[in-house]
XYZ file of C-alpha atoms in Angstrom:
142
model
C 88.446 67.228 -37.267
C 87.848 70.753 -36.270
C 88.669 72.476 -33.182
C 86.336 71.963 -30.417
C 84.991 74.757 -29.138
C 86.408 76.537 -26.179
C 84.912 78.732 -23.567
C 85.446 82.394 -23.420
C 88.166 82.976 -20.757
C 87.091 84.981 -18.132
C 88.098 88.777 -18.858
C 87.779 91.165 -15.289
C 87.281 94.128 -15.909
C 83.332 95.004 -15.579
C 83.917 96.765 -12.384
C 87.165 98.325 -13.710
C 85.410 99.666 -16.706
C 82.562 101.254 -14.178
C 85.175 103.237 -12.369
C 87.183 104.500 -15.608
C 84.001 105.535 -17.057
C 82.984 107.102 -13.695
C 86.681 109.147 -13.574
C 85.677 110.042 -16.948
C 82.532 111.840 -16.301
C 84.012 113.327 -13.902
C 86.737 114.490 -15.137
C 84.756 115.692 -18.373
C 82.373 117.731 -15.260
C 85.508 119.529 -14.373
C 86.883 120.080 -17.530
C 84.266 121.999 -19.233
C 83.275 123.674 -15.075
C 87.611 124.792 -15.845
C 86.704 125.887 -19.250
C 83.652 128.065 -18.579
C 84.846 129.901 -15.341
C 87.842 130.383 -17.742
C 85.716 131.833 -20.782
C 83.889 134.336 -18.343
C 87.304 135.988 -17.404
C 88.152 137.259 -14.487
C 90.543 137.383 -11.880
C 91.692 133.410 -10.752
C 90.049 132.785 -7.610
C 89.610 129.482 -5.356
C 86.719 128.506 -7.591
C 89.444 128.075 -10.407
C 91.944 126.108 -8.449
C 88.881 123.531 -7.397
C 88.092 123.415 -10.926
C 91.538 122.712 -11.762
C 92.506 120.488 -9.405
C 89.719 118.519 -9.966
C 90.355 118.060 -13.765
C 93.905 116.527 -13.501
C 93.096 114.501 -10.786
C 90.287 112.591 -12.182
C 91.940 112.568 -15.401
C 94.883 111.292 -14.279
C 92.838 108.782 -11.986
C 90.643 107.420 -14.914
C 94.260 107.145 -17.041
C 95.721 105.223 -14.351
C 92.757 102.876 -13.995
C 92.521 102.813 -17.636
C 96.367 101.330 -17.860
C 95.210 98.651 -14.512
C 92.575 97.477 -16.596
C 94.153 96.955 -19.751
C 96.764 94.825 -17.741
C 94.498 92.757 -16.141
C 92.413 91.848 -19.477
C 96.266 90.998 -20.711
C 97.254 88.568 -18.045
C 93.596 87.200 -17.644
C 94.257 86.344 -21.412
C 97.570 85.015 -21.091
C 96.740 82.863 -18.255
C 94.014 80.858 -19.878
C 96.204 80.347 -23.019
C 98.839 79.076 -20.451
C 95.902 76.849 -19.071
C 95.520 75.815 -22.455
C 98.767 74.553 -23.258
C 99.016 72.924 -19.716
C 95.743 70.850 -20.526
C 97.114 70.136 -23.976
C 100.243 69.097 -22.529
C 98.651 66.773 -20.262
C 96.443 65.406 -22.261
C 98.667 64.968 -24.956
C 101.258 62.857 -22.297
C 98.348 60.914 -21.430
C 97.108 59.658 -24.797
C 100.963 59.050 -25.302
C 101.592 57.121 -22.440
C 98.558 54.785 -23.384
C 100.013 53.475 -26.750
C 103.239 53.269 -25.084
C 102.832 49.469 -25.385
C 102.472 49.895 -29.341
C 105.688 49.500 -31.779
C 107.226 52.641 -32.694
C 106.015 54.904 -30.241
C 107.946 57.259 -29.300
C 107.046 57.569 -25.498
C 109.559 57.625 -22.405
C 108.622 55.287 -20.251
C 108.285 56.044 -16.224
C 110.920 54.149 -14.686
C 109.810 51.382 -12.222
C 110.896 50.859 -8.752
C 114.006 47.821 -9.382
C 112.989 44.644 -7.285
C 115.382 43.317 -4.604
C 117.330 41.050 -6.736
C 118.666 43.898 -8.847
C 119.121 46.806 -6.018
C 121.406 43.985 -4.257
C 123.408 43.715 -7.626
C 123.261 47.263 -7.973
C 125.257 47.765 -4.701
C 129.196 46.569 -5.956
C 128.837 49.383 -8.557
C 128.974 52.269 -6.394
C 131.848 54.642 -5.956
C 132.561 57.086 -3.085
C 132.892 60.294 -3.444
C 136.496 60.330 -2.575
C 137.841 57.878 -5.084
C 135.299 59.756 -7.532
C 136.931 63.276 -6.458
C 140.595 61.884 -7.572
C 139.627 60.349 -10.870
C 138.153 63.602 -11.767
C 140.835 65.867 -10.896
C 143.190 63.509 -12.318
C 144.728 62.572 -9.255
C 146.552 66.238 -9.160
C 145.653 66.348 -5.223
C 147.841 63.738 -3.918
């Protein structure tokens, strides 16, 4: 039977993308703005420092934002496979638990609440934790 088929998980990142592109362009204005002021010569003036300032900050900005969105498409993906696996899981405990009944199945069953005739026998069994404490240090206390 083949697999059925599964939704796309949801990947973020449309706005992301928008805003690394954006840092891009921007970063690309300042770039070549750096690189012509610095083709034309001439002594370094505030022009130059704008220029320059402007180009590592955006680039480092759209690098930064870059790296946040990469994460985010990472985890969004590793949280639907864990999804996944938990619906599997379930499902697959569920179908188990059904043929429970059935010889040779291999299914744990739930334990059931013990009715009052066997909690009262239950009761003469019990140890404290004192005489529990000496058998397991081997009476070395006393």
């Amino acid at each position: 039977m083949a697999q059925p088929d599964r939704p796309v998980p949801h990947r973020p990142g449309a706005v992301s993308l928008f805003f690394v592109a954006k840092a891009g362009v921007f970063a690309l204005g300042f770039w070549i703005w750096l690189l012509v002021l610095a083709v034309r010569g001439g002594e370094a003036t505030g022009v130059h420092l704008i220029a320059a300032t402007g180009a590592v900050c955006t680039t480092l900005a759209g690098v930064v934002l870059g790296a946040r969105m990469a994460l985010q498409r990472n985890a969004a993906t590793r949280h639907a496979e864990l999804r996944r696996l938990l619906v599997d899981i379930s499902w697959n405990a569920f179908a188990a638990a059904g043929n429970a009944d059935q010889p040779g199945a291999k299914v744990v069953p739930f334990p059931a609440a013990p009715e009052d005739g066997e909690r009262a026998a239950n009761r003469g069994e019990r140890v404290s934790v004192l005489d529990r404490g000496d058998r397991n240090r081997g009476d070395r206390g006393r």
